[in-house]
mmCIF file of C-alpha atoms and ligand atoms in Angstrom:
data_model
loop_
_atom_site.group_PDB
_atom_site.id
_atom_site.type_symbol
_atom_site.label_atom_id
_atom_site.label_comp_id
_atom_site.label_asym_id
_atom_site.label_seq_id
_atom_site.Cartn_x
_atom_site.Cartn_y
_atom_site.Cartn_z
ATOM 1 C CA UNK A 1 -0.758 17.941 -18.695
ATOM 2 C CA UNK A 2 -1.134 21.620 -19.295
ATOM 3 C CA UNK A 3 -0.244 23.844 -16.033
ATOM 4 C CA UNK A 4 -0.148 28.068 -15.696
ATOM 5 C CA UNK A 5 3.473 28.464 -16.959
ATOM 6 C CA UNK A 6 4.404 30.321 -13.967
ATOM 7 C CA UNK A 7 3.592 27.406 -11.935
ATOM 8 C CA UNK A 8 5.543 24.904 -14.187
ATOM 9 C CA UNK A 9 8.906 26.898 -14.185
ATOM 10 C CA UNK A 10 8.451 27.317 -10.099
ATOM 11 C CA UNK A 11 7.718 23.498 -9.607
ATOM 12 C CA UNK A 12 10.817 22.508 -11.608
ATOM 13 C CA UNK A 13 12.830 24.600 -9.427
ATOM 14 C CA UNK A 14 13.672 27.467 -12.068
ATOM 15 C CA UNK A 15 12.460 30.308 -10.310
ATOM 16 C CA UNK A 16 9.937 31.551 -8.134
ATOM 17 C CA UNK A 17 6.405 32.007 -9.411
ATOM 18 C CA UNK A 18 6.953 35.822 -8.876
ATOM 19 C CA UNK A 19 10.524 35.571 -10.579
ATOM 20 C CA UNK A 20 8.815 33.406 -13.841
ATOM 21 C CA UNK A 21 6.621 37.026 -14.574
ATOM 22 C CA UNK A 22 10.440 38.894 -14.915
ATOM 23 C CA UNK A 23 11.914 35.801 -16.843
ATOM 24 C CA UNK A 24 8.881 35.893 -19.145
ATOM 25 C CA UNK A 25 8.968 39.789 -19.644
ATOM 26 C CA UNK A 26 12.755 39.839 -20.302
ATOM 27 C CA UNK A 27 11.458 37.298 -23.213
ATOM 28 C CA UNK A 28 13.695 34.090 -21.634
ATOM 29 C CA UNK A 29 10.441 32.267 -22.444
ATOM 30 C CA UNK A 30 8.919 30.200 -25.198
ATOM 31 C CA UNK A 31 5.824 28.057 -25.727
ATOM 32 C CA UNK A 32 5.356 26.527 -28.869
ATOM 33 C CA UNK A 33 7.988 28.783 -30.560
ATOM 34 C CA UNK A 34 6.523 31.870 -29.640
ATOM 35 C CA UNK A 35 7.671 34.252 -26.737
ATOM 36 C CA UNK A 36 5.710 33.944 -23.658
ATOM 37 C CA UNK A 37 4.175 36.892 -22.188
ATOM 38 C CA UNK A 38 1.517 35.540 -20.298
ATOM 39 C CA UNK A 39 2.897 33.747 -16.471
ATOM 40 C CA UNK A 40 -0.802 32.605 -16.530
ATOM 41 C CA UNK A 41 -0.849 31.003 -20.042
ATOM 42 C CA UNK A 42 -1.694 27.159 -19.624
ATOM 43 C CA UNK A 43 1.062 25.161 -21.123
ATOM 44 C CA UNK A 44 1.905 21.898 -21.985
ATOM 45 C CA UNK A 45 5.819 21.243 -20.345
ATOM 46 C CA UNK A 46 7.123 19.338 -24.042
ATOM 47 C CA UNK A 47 6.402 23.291 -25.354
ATOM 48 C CA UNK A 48 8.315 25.235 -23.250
ATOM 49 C CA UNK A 49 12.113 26.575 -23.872
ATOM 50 C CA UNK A 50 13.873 28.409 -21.329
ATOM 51 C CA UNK A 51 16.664 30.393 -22.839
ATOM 52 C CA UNK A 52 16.321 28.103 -26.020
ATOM 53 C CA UNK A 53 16.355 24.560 -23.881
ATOM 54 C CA UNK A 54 13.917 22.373 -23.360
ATOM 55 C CA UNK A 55 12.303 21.827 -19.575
ATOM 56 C CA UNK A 56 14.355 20.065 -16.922
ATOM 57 C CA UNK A 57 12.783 16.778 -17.046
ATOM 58 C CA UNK A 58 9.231 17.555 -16.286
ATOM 59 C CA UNK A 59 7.950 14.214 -16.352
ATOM 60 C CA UNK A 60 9.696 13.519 -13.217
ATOM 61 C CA UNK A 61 13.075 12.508 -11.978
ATOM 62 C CA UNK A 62 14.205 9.057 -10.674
ATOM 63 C CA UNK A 63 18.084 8.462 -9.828
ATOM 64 C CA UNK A 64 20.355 5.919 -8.448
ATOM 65 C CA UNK A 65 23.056 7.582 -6.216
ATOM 66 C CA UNK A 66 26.711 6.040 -4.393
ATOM 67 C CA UNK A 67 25.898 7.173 -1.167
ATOM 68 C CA UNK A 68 29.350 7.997 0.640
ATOM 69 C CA UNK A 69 29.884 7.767 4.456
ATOM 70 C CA UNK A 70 29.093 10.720 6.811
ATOM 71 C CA UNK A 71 25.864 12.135 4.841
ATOM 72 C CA UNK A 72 22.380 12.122 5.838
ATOM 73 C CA UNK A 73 18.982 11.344 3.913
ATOM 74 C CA UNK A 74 16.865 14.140 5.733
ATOM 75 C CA UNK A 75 16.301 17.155 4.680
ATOM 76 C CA UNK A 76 15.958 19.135 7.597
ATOM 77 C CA UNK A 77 19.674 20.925 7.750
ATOM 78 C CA UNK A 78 19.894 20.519 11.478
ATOM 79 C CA UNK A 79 20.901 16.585 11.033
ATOM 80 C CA UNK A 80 24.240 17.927 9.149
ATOM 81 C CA UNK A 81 25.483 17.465 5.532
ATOM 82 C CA UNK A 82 22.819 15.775 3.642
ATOM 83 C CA UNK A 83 22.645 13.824 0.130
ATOM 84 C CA UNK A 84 20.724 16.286 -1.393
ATOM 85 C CA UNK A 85 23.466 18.711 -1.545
ATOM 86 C CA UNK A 86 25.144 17.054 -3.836
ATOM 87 C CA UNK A 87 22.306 16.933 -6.249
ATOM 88 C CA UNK A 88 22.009 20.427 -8.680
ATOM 89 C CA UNK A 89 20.659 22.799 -6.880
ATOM 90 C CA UNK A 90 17.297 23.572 -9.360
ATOM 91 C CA UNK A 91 16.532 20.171 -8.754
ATOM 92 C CA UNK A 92 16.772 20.980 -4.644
ATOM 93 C CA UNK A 93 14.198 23.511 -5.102
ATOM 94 C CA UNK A 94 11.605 21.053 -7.238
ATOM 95 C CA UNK A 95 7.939 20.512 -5.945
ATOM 96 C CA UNK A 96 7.019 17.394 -5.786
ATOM 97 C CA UNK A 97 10.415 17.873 -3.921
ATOM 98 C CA UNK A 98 12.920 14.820 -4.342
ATOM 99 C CA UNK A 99 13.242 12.754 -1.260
ATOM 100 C CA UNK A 100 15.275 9.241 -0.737
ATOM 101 C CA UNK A 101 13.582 5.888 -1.355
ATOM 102 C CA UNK A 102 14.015 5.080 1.932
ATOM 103 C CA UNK A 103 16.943 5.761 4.117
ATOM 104 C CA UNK A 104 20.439 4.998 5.179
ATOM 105 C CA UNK A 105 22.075 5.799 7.739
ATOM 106 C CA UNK A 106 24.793 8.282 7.861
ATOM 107 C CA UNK A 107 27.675 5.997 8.702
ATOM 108 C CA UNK A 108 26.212 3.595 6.144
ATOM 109 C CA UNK A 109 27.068 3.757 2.254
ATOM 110 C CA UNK A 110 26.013 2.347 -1.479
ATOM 111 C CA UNK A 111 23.398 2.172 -3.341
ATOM 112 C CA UNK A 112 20.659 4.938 -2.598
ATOM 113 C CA UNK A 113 17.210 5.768 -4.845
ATOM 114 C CA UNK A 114 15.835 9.291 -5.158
ATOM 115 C CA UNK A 115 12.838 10.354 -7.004
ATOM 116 C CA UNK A 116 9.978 13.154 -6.977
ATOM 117 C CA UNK A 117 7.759 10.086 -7.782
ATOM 118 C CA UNK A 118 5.657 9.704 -4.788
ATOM 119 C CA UNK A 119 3.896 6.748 -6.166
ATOM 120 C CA UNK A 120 7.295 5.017 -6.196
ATOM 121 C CA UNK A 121 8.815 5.784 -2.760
ATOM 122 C CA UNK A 122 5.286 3.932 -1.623
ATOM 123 C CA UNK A 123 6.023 0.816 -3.963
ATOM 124 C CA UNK A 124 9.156 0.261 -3.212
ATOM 125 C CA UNK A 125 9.448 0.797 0.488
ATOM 126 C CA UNK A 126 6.354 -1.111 1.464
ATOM 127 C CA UNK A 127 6.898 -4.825 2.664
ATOM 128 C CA UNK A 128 4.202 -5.970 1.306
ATOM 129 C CA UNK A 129 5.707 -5.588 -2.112
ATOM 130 C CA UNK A 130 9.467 -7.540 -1.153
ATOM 131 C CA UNK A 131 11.822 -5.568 -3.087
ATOM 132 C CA UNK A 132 15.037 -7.457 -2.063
ATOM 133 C CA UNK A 133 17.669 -5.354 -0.406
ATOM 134 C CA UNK A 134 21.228 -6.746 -0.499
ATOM 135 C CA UNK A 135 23.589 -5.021 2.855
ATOM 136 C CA UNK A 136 27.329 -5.989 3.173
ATOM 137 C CA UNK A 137 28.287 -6.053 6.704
ATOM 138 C CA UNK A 138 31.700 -6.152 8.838
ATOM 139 C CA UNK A 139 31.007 -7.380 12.155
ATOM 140 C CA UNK A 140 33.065 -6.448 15.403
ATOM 141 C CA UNK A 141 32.755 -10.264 16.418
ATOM 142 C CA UNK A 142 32.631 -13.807 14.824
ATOM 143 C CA UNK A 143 29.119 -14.126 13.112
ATOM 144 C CA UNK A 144 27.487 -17.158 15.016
ATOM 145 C CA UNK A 145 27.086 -20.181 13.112
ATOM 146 C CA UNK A 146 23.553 -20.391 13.549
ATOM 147 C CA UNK A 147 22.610 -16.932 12.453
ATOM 148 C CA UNK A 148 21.815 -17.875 8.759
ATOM 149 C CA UNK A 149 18.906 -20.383 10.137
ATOM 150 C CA UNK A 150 17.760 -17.654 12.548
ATOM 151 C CA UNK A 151 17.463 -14.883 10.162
ATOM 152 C CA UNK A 152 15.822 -17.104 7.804
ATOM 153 C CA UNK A 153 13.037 -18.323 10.103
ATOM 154 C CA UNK A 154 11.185 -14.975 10.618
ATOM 155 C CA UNK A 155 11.026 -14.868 13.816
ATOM 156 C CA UNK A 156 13.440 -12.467 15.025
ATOM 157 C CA UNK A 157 11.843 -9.787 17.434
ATOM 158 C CA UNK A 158 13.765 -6.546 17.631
ATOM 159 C CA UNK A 159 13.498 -4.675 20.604
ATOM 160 C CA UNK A 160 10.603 -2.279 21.110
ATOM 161 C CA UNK A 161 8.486 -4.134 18.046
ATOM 162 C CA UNK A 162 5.771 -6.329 17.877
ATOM 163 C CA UNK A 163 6.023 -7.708 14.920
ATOM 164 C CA UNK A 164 8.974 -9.797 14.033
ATOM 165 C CA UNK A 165 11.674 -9.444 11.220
ATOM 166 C CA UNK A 166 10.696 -10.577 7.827
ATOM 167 C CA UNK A 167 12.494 -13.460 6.896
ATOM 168 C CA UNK A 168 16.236 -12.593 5.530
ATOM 169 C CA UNK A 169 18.869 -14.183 3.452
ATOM 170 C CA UNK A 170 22.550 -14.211 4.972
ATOM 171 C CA UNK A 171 25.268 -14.527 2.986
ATOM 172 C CA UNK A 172 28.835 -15.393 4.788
ATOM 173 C CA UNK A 173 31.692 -13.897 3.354
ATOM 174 C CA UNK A 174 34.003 -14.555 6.150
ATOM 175 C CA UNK A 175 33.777 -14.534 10.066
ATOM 176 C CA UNK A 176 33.556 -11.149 10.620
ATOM 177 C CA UNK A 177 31.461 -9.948 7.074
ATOM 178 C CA UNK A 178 28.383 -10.895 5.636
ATOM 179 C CA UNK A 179 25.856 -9.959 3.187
ATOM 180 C CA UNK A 180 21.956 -9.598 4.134
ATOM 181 C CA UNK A 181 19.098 -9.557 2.255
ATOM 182 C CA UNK A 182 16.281 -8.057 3.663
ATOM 183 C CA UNK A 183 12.697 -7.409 2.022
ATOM 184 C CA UNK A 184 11.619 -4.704 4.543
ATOM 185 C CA UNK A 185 13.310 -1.258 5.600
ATOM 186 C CA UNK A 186 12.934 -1.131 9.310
ATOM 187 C CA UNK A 187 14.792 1.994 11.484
ATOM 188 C CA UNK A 188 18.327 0.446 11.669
ATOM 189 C CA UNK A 189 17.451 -2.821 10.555
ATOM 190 C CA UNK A 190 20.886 -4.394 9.730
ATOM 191 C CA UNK A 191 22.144 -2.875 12.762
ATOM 192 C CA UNK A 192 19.903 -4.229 15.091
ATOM 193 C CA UNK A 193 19.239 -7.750 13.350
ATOM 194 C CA UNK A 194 23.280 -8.246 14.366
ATOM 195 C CA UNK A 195 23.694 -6.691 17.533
ATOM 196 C CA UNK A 196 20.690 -9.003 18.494
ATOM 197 C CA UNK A 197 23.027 -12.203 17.705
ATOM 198 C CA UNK A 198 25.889 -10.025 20.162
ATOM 199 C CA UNK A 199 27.894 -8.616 17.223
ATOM 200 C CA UNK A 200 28.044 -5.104 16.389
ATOM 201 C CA UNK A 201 28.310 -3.803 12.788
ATOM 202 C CA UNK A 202 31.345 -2.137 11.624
ATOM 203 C CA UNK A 203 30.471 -0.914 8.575
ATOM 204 C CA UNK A 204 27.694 -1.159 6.567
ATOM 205 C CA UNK A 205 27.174 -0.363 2.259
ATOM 206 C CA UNK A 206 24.017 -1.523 0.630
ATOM 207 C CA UNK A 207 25.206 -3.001 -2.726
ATOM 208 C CA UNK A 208 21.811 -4.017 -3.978
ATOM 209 C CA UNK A 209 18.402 -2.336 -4.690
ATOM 210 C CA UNK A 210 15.837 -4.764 -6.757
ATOM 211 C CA UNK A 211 17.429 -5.678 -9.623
ATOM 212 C CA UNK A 212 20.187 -2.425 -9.412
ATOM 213 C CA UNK A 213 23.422 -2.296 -9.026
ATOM 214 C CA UNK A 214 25.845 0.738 -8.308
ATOM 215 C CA UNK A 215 28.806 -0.627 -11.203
ATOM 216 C CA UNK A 216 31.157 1.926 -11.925
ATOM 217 C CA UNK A 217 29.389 5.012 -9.818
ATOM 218 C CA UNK A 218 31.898 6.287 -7.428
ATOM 219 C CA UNK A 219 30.927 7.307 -3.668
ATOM 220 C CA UNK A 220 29.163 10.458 -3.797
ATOM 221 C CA UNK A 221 28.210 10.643 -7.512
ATOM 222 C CA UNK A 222 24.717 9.835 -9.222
ATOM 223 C CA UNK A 223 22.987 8.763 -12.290
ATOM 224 C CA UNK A 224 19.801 8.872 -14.029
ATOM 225 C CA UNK A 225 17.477 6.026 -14.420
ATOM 226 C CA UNK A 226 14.565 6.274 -16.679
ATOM 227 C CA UNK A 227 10.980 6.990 -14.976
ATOM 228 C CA UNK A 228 9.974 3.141 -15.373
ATOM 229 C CA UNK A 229 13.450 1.506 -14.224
ATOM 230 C CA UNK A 230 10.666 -0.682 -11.694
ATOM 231 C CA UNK A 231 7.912 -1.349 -14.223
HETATM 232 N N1 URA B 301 20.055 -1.092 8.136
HETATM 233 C C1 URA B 301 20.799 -0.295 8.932
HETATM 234 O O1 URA B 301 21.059 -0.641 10.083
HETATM 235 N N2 URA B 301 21.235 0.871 8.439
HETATM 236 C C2 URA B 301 20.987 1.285 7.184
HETATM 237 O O2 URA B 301 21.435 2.364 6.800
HETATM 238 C C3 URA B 301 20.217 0.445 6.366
HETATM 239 C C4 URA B 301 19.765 -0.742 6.865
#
């Protein structure tokens, strides 16, 4: 889709619309092979060169990300070091900006989705659409032995809700750590759904996200995944 050129270059986080008119008269700009000199001239993004390169994926941006310990998904700066600064900063000043697919805590690590893609934070937070979440926990005390049945039931209320817990898979991995699969994302979920039973998590990393997996990506790093990894 064709947009005012200025606009384009702002929303992808180049510059600001007022900064695009200075790129474009110090000729950093091309449309279809031609220097720009118009920041109102509608253009199509797949046209556009700045400083010889093509756009900064204009379509969109969807990315898979190792979330390390001690970071937060807001982006209000007051909440302390965040995940988006450790994305590139052009993409920090995008609009659509790019916001988590959901959250994690800040003492809680793995596998975290980002995207500009509103669309896509709605499809794959909602409950209604059960996108499997997979959480390995370590557990401050034994895991009762019949916390797989009452997981699995649906029944769980946590405190201050009205609804109860979707039904979720546990997985034991030992006495003391556990995976969980939930199909919802509610506020502390993993943390509550054990400290309900009487045992407190002790860490917490999410390895799974749908069908994703983090594989090699080391704590703090990120990759790309194309624009229809969900369909
Ligand atoms: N559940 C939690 O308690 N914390 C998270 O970060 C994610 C799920």
């Amino acid at each position: 889709m064709s947009r005012r050129l200025d606009q384009l270059l702002a929303n992808l986080g180049y510059c600001s619309r007022r900064e695009a008119r200075d790129w474009i008269d110090a000729g950093r700009i091309e449309v279809g092979g031609q220097i720009a000199d118009d920041p109102g001239q509608k253009s199509h993004p797949a046209a556009v060169r700045v400083d010889g390169e093509p756009l900064d994926h204009p379509e969109g941006l969807l990315l898979m990300m190792n979330k390390p310990l001690g970071r937060v998904c807001s982006h209000d700066a007051g909440e302390g070091p965040s995940v988006y600064e450790l994305l590139p900063e052009r993409w920090r000043r995008r609009n659509p900006v790019v916001t988590t697919i959901g959250r994690l805590d800040k003492e809680t690590s793995g596998l975290l989705l980002l995207t500009d893609q509103s669309a896509l934070v709605h499809r794959l937070t909602s409950p209604k659409h059960k996108v499997p979440k997979i959480y390995r926990a370590t557990l401050d005390a034994d895991i009762p032995t019949d916390a797989k049945e009452i997981f699995a039931r649906g029944t769980l209320m946590l405190k201050g809700e009205t609804e109860p817990c979707a039904p979720a898979e546990l997985q034991g991995l030992g006495l003391r750590e556990a995976e969980l699969t939930l199909t919802e994302g509610r506020y502390h979920q993993v943390r509550r759904m054990f400290s309900a039973l009487g045992c407190e998590v002790v860490t917490l990393h999410r390895v799974r996200f749908g069908h994703l997996e983090l594989g090699e990506l080391a704590p703090g790093k990120w990759r790309e995944l194309p624009l229809n990894e969900f369909g």
